[in-house]
Coordinates of C-alpha atoms in Angstrom, one line a residue:
Chain A
K26 CA 0.0 0.0 0.0
A27 CA 1.5 3.3 -1.1
G28 CA 2.1 5.9 1.6
V29 CA 1.2 9.6 1.6
T30 CA 2.8 11.3 -1.4
Q31 CA 3.7 14.9 -1.6
T32 CA 4.9 16.9 -4.6
P33 CA 7.2 18.6 -5.2
R34 CA 9.8 17.7 -2.6
Y35 CA 11.6 21.1 -2.8
L36 CA 10.5 24.5 -4.0
I37 CA 12.2 27.8 -4.2
K38 CA 10.1 30.9 -4.6
T39 CA 10.5 34.7 -4.2
R40 CA 8.5 37.1 -2.1
G41 CA 5.1 38.0 -3.5
Q42 CA 4.8 34.8 -5.6
Q43 CA 2.2 32.1 -5.0
V44 CA 2.7 28.4 -4.7
T45 CA 0.6 25.3 -4.9
L46 CA 1.6 22.1 -3.1
S47 CA 0.0 18.7 -3.7
C48 CA -0.8 15.7 -1.5
S49 CA -2.1 12.2 -2.4
P50 CA -3.4 10.4 0.6
I51 CA -3.2 6.7 1.3
S52 CA -5.8 4.8 -0.7
G53 CA -9.1 4.7 1.2
H54 CA -8.3 7.7 3.4
R55 CA -10.8 10.5 3.2
S56 CA -9.2 13.0 5.6
V57 CA -6.2 15.1 4.6
S58 CA -4.7 17.7 6.9
W59 CA -1.8 20.1 6.4
Y60 CA 0.9 21.2 8.9
Q61 CA 3.7 23.7 8.7
Q62 CA 7.0 22.7 10.4
T63 CA 9.6 25.3 11.4
P64 CA 12.6 25.0 13.8
G65 CA 11.2 27.7 16.0
Q66 CA 7.5 26.8 16.1
G67 CA 7.5 23.1 15.5
L68 CA 4.5 21.5 13.8
Q69 CA 1.5 23.8 13.5
F70 CA -1.9 22.7 12.1
L71 CA -3.1 24.6 9.0
F72 CA -6.4 22.9 8.0
E73 CA -8.1 19.5 7.6
Y74 CA -10.3 18.4 4.7
F75 CA -12.7 15.5 4.9
S76 CA -14.8 14.4 2.0
E77 CA -14.0 17.6 0.1
T78 CA -15.1 19.9 3.0
Q79 CA -12.9 21.8 5.3
R80 CA -13.6 20.3 8.7
N81 CA -11.2 22.4 10.8
K82 CA -8.8 25.3 10.4
G83 CA -5.8 26.5 12.4
N84 CA -4.7 30.1 13.1
F85 CA -3.0 31.0 9.8
P86 CA -3.8 34.0 7.6
G87 CA -6.2 33.8 4.7
R88 CA -3.2 33.7 2.3
F89 CA -3.1 29.9 3.2
S90 CA -5.9 28.0 1.5
G91 CA -6.6 24.5 0.5
R92 CA -9.0 22.2 -1.2
Q93 CA -9.8 18.5 -1.6
F94 CA -10.9 16.7 -4.7
S95 CA -13.4 13.9 -5.1
N96 CA -10.5 11.3 -5.2
S97 CA -9.3 12.7 -1.8
R98 CA -6.2 14.3 -3.2
S99 CA -5.6 17.7 -1.8
E100 CA -3.8 20.9 -2.7
M101 CA -2.6 23.7 -0.5
N102 CA -2.0 27.2 -1.9
V103 CA -0.1 30.1 -0.4
S104 CA -0.4 33.5 -2.0
T105 CA 1.7 36.5 -1.7
L106 CA 4.6 34.6 -0.2
E107 CA 6.6 36.1 2.7
L108 CA 10.1 35.2 3.9
G109 CA 8.5 33.7 7.1
D110 CA 6.6 31.2 5.0
S111 CA 9.8 29.2 4.5
A112 CA 9.1 25.9 6.1
L113 CA 8.5 22.2 5.6
Y114 CA 4.9 21.6 4.7
L115 CA 3.6 18.2 5.8
C116 CA 0.5 16.5 4.6
A117 CA -1.2 13.8 6.7
S118 CA -4.0 11.4 5.9
S119 CA -6.4 9.1 7.9
R120 CA -9.7 7.5 7.4
G121 CA -11.1 10.4 9.4
A122 CA -12.3 8.8 12.7
L123 CA -11.4 10.8 15.7
N124 CA -9.4 8.1 17.4
E125 CA -7.2 7.3 14.4
K126 CA -3.5 8.1 13.9
L127 CA -2.3 10.3 11.1
F128 CA 0.1 9.1 8.4
F129 CA 2.5 11.8 7.3
G130 CA 4.1 12.4 4.0
S131 CA 7.7 13.4 3.6
G132 CA 6.8 17.0 3.1
T133 CA 7.5 19.8 0.7
Q134 CA 10.5 22.0 1.7
L135 CA 9.6 25.6 0.7
S136 CA 12.2 28.3 0.6
V137 CA 11.1 31.9 0.0
L138 CA 13.9 34.3 -1.0
Chain B
G29 CA -4.7 29.0 24.9
Q30 CA -3.3 25.6 24.0
N31 CA 0.1 24.7 25.4
I32 CA 2.2 21.5 25.2
D33 CA 5.6 21.4 26.9
Q34 CA 8.3 18.9 26.5
P35 CA 12.1 19.1 27.0
T36 CA 14.1 20.4 24.1
E37 CA 16.9 17.9 24.2
M38 CA 17.9 14.7 26.0
T39 CA 21.0 12.5 25.8
A40 CA 21.4 8.8 26.7
T41 CA 23.6 5.9 26.0
E42 CA 22.9 2.6 24.2
G43 CA 21.1 0.1 26.2
A44 CA 19.8 2.6 28.7
I45 CA 16.2 3.7 29.5
V46 CA 15.0 7.2 28.9
Q47 CA 11.7 8.9 29.8
I48 CA 10.5 11.9 27.8
N49 CA 7.9 13.9 29.6
C50 CA 5.0 16.0 28.1
T51 CA 2.6 18.3 29.9
Y52 CA -0.4 19.8 28.2
Q53 CA -3.1 22.4 28.8
T54 CA -5.7 22.4 26.1
S55 CA -9.4 23.3 25.8
G56 CA -10.8 19.8 25.4
F57 CA -9.0 16.5 25.2
N58 CA -9.6 13.6 22.9
G59 CA -6.3 11.7 23.0
L60 CA -2.6 12.1 23.1
F61 CA -0.2 10.8 20.5
W62 CA 3.6 10.3 20.3
Y63 CA 5.4 10.5 17.0
Q64 CA 9.0 9.9 16.1
Q65 CA 10.7 12.0 13.4
H66 CA 14.2 11.3 12.1
A67 CA 16.0 14.3 10.5
G68 CA 14.7 14.9 7.0
E69 CA 11.9 12.3 7.3
A70 CA 8.2 12.2 7.9
P71 CA 6.9 11.8 11.5
T72 CA 5.9 8.2 12.2
F73 CA 3.3 7.1 14.8
L74 CA 4.5 5.5 18.0
S75 CA 1.6 5.5 20.5
Y76 CA -1.9 6.7 21.4
N77 CA -3.4 7.2 24.8
V78 CA -7.0 8.3 25.5
L79 CA -7.5 6.7 28.9
D80 CA -5.3 7.0 32.0
G81 CA -2.6 4.4 32.3
L82 CA 0.2 2.7 30.5
E83 CA 0.3 1.4 27.0
E84 CA 3.2 -0.9 26.1
K85 CA 4.4 -1.7 22.6
G86 CA 7.7 -3.5 22.4
R87 CA 10.6 -1.3 23.6
F88 CA 8.3 1.7 23.8
S89 CA 5.6 2.5 26.4
S90 CA 3.5 5.6 26.9
F91 CA 1.6 6.8 30.0
L92 CA -1.2 9.2 30.4
S93 CA -2.7 11.0 33.4
R94 CA -5.6 13.2 32.2
S95 CA -6.2 14.8 35.7
K96 CA -2.5 16.0 35.7
G97 CA -2.3 16.9 32.0
Y98 CA 0.7 14.7 31.8
S99 CA 2.2 12.0 29.6
Y100 CA 5.5 10.3 29.2
L101 CA 7.2 8.2 26.6
L102 CA 9.5 5.5 27.9
L103 CA 12.1 4.0 25.6
K104 CA 13.9 0.9 26.8
E105 CA 17.1 -0.8 25.6
L106 CA 18.1 2.3 23.6
Q107 CA 19.7 1.8 20.2
M108 CA 21.6 4.3 18.1
K109 CA 18.7 4.3 15.6
D110 CA 16.5 5.8 18.4
S111 CA 18.3 9.1 17.9
A112 CA 15.5 11.3 16.6
S113 CA 13.0 14.0 17.6
Y114 CA 10.0 12.8 19.7
L115 CA 6.8 14.7 19.3
C116 CA 4.0 14.9 21.8
A117 CA 0.6 15.9 20.3
V118 CA -2.9 16.3 21.7
R119 CA -6.2 15.9 19.8
R120 CA -8.9 18.2 21.2
T121 CA -12.7 17.6 21.1
Q122 CA -14.6 19.3 18.4
A123 CA -11.5 19.7 16.3
G124 CA -11.7 16.9 13.8
T125 CA -8.4 14.9 13.6
A126 CA -6.3 18.0 14.1
L127 CA -3.3 17.6 16.4
I128 CA -1.6 20.3 18.5
F129 CA 2.1 19.4 18.7
G130 CA 4.7 20.2 21.3
K131 CA 8.0 21.5 19.8
G132 CA 9.6 18.1 20.1
T133 CA 12.4 16.5 22.2
T134 CA 15.6 15.8 20.3
L135 CA 17.1 12.6 21.7
S136 CA 20.7 11.7 21.1
V137 CA 21.9 8.2 21.8
S138 CA 25.6 7.6 22.0
S139 CA 27.6 4.4 22.3

């Protein structure tokens, strides 16, 4: 069974640009969530999608958005990039039940110059 | 606010036992998770506690006290490959599957 797949693995962008990251969950998983990981703040929750609907959202500005498709694949978009957006963006999937563990992808390392 | 505290760094030697503590203050509680993350890799699941007590899984055990807002991860018979970051995370009620993570404890195991 394939794991959670994130593309691309690395991205370099400049301030003001926008970026789209992609995540393919484990087959059969309907919940996809996104996290930002930085050395200073650790892992911080961005949002969760379940059956194409946003189920929960963290405390990030509106520049961060996401969506989920009918095949459960998800994309995350960041507009008007800032230097502080440089981070590892991790996607996690599960079947969606509240007592289930999350399976994480290897992440997309975003550098904003 | 939500707060999860764990030590930043710990060191230990091969074959030893180490205990990584985690304290939390969150609005609502629906389970506590421990994840292991090697440098440059994805976090991987270690354990889940939702009721008070000890959960044992091989060399790893995790304990939870909900009344104290406290958990620990116990690693026995340490191996070099256990050198990694250990992440404590809480799932709150009414929050889907979202996890609030502590900043992680970097464990270094030496020979």
